[in-house]
PDB file of C-alpha atoms in Angstrom:
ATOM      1  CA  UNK Y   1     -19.714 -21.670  16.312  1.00 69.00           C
ATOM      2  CA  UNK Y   2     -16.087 -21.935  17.699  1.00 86.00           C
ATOM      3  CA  UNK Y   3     -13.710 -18.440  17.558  1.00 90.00           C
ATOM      4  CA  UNK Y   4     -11.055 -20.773  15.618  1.00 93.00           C
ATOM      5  CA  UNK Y   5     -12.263 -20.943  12.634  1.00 94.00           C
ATOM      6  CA  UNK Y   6     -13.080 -17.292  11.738  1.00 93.00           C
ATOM      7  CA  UNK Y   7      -9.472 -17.045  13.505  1.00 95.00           C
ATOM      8  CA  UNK Y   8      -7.767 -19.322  11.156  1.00 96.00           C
ATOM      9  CA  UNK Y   9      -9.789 -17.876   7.954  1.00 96.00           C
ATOM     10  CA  UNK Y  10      -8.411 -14.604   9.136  1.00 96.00           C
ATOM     11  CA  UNK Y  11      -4.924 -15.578   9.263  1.00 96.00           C
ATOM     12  CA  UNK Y  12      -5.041 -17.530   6.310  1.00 97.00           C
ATOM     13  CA  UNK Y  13      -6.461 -13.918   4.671  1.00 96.00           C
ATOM     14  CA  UNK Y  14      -3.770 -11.800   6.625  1.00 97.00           C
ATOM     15  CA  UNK Y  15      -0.748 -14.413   5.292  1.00 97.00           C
ATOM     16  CA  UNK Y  16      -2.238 -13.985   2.050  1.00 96.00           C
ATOM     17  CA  UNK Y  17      -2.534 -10.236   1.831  1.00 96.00           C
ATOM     18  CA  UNK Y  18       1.195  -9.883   3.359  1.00 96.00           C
ATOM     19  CA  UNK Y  19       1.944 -12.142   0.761  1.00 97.00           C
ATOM     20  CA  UNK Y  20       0.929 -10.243  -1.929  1.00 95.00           C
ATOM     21  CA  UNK Y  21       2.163  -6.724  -1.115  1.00 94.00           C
ATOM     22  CA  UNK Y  22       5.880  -8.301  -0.640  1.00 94.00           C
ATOM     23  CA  UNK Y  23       5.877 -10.297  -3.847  1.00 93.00           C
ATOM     24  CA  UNK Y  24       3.842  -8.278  -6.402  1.00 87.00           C
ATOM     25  CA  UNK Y  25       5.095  -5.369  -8.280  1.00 85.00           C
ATOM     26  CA  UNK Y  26       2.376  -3.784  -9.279  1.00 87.00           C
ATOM     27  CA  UNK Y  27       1.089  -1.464  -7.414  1.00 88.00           C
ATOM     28  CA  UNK Y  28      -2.501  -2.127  -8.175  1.00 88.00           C
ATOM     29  CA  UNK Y  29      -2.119  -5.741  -6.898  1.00 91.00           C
ATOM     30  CA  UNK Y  30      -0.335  -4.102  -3.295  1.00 91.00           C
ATOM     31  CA  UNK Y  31      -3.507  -1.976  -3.155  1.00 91.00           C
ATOM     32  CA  UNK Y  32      -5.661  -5.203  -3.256  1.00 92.00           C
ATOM     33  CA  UNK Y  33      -3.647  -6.853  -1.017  1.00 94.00           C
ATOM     34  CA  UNK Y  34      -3.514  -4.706   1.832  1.00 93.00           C
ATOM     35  CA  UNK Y  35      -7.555  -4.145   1.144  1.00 93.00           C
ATOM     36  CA  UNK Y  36      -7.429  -8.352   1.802  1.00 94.00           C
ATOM     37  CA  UNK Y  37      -5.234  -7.783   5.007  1.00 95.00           C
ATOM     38  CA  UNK Y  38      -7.712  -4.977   6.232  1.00 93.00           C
ATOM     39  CA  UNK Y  39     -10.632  -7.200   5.739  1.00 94.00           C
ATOM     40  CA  UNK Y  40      -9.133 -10.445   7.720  1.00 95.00           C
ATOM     41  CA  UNK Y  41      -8.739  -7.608  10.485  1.00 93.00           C
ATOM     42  CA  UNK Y  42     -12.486  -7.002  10.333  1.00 93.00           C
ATOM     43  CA  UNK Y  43     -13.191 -10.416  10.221  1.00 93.00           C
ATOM     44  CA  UNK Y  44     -11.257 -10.642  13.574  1.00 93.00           C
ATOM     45  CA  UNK Y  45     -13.121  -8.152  15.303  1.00 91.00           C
ATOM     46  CA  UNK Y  46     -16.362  -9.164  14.014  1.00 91.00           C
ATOM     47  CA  UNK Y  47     -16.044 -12.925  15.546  1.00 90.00           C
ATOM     48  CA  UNK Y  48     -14.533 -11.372  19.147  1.00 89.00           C
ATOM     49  CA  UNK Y  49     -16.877  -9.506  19.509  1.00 87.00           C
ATOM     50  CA  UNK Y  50     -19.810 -11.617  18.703  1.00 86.00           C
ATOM     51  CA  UNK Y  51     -17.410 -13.878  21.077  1.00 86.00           C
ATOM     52  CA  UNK Y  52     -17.237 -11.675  24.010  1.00 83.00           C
ATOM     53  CA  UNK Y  53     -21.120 -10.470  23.789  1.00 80.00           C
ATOM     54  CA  UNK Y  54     -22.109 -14.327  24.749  1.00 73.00           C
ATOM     55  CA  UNK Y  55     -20.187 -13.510  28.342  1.00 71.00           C
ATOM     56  CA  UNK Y  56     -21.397  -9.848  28.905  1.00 71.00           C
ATOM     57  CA  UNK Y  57     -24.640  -9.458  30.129  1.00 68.00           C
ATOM     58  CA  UNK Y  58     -24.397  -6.204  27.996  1.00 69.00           C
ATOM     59  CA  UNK Y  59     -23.789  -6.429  24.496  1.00 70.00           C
ATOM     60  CA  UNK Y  60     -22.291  -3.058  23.182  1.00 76.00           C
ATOM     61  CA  UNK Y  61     -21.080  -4.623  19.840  1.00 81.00           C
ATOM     62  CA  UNK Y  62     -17.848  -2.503  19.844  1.00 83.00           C
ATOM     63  CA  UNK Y  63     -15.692  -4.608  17.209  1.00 83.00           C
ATOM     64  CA  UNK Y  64     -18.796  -4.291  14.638  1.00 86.00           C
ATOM     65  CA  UNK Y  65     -18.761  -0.545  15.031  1.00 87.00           C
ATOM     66  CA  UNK Y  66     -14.663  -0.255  14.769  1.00 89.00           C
ATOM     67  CA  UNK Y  67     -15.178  -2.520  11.345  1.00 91.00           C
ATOM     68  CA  UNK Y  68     -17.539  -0.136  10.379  1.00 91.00           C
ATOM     69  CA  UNK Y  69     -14.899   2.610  10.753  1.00 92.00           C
ATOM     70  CA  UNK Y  70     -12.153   0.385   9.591  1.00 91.00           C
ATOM     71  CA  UNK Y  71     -14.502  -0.297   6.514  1.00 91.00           C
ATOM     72  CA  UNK Y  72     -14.781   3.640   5.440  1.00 93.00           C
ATOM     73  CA  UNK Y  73     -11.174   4.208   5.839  1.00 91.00           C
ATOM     74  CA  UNK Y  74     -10.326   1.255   3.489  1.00 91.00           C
ATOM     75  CA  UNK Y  75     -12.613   3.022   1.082  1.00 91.00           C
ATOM     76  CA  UNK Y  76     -10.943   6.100   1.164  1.00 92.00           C
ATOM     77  CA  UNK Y  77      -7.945   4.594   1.204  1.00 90.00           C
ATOM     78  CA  UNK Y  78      -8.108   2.409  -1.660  1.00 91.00           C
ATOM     79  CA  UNK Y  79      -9.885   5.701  -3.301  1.00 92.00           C
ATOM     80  CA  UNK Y  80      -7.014   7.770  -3.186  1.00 94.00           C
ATOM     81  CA  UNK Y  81      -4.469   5.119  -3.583  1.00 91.00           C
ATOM     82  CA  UNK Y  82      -6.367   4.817  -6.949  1.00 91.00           C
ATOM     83  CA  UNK Y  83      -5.933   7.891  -7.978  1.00 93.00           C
ATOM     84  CA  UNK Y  84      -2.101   8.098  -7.268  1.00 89.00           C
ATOM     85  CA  UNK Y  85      -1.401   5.240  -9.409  1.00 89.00           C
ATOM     86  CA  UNK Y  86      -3.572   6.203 -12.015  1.00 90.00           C
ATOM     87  CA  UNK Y  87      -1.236   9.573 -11.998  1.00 89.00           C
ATOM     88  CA  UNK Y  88       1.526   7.898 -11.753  1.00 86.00           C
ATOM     89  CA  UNK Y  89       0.445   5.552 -14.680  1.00 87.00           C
ATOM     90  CA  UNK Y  90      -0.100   9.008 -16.913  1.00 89.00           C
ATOM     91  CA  UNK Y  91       3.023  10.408 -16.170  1.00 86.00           C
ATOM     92  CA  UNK Y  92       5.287   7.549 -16.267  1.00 82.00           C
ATOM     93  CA  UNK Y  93       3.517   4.989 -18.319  1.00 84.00           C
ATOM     94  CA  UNK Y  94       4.113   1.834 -15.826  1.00 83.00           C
ATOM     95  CA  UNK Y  95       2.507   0.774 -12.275  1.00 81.00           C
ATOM     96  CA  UNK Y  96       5.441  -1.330 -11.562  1.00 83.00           C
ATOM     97  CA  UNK Y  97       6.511  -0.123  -8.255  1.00 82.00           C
ATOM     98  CA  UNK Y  98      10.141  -1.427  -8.668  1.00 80.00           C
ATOM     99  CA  UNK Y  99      10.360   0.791 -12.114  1.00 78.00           C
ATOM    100  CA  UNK Y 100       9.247   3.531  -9.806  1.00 73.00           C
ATOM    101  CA  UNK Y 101      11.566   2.972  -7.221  1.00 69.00           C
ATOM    102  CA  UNK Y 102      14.587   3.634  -9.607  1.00 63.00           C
ATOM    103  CA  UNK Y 103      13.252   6.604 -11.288  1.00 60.00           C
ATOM    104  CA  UNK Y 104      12.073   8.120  -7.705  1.00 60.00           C
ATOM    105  CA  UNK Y 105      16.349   7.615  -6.797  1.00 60.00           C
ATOM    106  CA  UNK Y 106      17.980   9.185  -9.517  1.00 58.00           C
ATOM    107  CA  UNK Y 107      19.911   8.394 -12.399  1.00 57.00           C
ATOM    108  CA  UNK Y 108      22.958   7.469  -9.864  1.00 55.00           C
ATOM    109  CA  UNK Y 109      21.167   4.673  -8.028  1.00 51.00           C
ATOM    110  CA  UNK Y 110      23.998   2.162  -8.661  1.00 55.00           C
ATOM    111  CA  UNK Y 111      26.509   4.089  -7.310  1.00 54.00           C
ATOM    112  CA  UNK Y 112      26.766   4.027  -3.659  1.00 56.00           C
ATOM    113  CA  UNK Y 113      28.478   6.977  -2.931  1.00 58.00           C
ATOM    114  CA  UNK Y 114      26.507   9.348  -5.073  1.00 53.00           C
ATOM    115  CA  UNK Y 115      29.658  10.085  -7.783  1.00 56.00           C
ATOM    116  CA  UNK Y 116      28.076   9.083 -10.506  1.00 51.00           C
ATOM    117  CA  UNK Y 117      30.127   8.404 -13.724  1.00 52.00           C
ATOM    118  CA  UNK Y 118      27.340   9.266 -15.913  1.00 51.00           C
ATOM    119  CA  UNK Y 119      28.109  13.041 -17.287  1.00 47.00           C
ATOM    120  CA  UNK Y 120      25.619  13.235 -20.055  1.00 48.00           C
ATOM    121  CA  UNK Y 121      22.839  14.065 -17.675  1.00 48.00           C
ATOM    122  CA  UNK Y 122      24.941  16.332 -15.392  1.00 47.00           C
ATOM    123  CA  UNK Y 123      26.495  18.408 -17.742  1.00 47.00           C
ATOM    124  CA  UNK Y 124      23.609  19.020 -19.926  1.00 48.00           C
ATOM    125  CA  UNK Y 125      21.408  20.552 -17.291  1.00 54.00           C
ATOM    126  CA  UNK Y 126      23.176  23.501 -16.408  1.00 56.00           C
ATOM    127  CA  UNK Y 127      24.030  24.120 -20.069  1.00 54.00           C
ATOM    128  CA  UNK Y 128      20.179  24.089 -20.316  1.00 57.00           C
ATOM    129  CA  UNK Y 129      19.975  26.442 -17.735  1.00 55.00           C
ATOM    130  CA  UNK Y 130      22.199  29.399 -19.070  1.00 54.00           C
ATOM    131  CA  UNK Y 131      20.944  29.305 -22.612  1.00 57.00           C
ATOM    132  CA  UNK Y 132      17.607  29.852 -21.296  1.00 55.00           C
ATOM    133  CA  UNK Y 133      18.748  32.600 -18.911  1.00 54.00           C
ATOM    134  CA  UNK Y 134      20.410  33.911 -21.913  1.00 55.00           C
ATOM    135  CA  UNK Y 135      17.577  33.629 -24.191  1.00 57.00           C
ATOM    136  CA  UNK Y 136      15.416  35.566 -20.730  1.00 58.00           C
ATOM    137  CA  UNK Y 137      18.013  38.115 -20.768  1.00 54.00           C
TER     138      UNK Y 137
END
């Protein structure tokens, strides 16, 4: 079998994962598509090496033991990337990563010099703050 055409199914897979984690805004949907990215790497390595072993005399299969390493990370990866979201789903009720974005900036995100002109939430906080100081004291 030729190398190109595990090469060009790779890239095909790599296009299509990069695709996916600019354009989609979920977060769940980035996850999977840097798990597709990771596995058109593997598929890579896999068909050099089984490239290169027809020219060594010794075959020490090195790019089928890095995929299996690459292969447990992406696990854990996609494990605890998992769980994040799923916090982040409980505590803010949406995965969309752009939604996330804002609240992760602050309430001033519009303004580029940080002067915000919205006063409601600025003076309310420390009013918060010395009643319950007071109500401590």
């Amino acid at each position: 079998m030729h190398l190109a055409y595990p090469a060009v199914l790779s890239a095909l897979l790599f296009c299509t994962g990069l695709y996916g984690v600019l354009a989609r805004r979920n977060a769940i949907l980035v996850l999977m598509s840097v798990e597709l990215m990771l596995n058109a790497v593997n598929l890579n390595l896999v068909a050099f090496d089984v490239w290169l072993s027809r020219t060594a005399e010794e075959t020490l299969h090195s790019g089928q033991a890095l995929t299996l390493f690459t292969i447990a990370i992406a696990a854990a990866e996609i494990g605890i990337g998992l769980a994040i979201v799923l916090a982040v789903h409980r505590n803010r009720g949406t995965a969309d990563i752009d939604k996330l974005r804002d609240t992760a900036e602050g309430p001033h995100s519009d303004d580029p010099d940080g002067h915000g002109t919205d006063s409601g939430a600025r003076t309310a906080e420390p009013a918060e703050r010395t009643e319950k100081a007071e109500a401590t004291a």
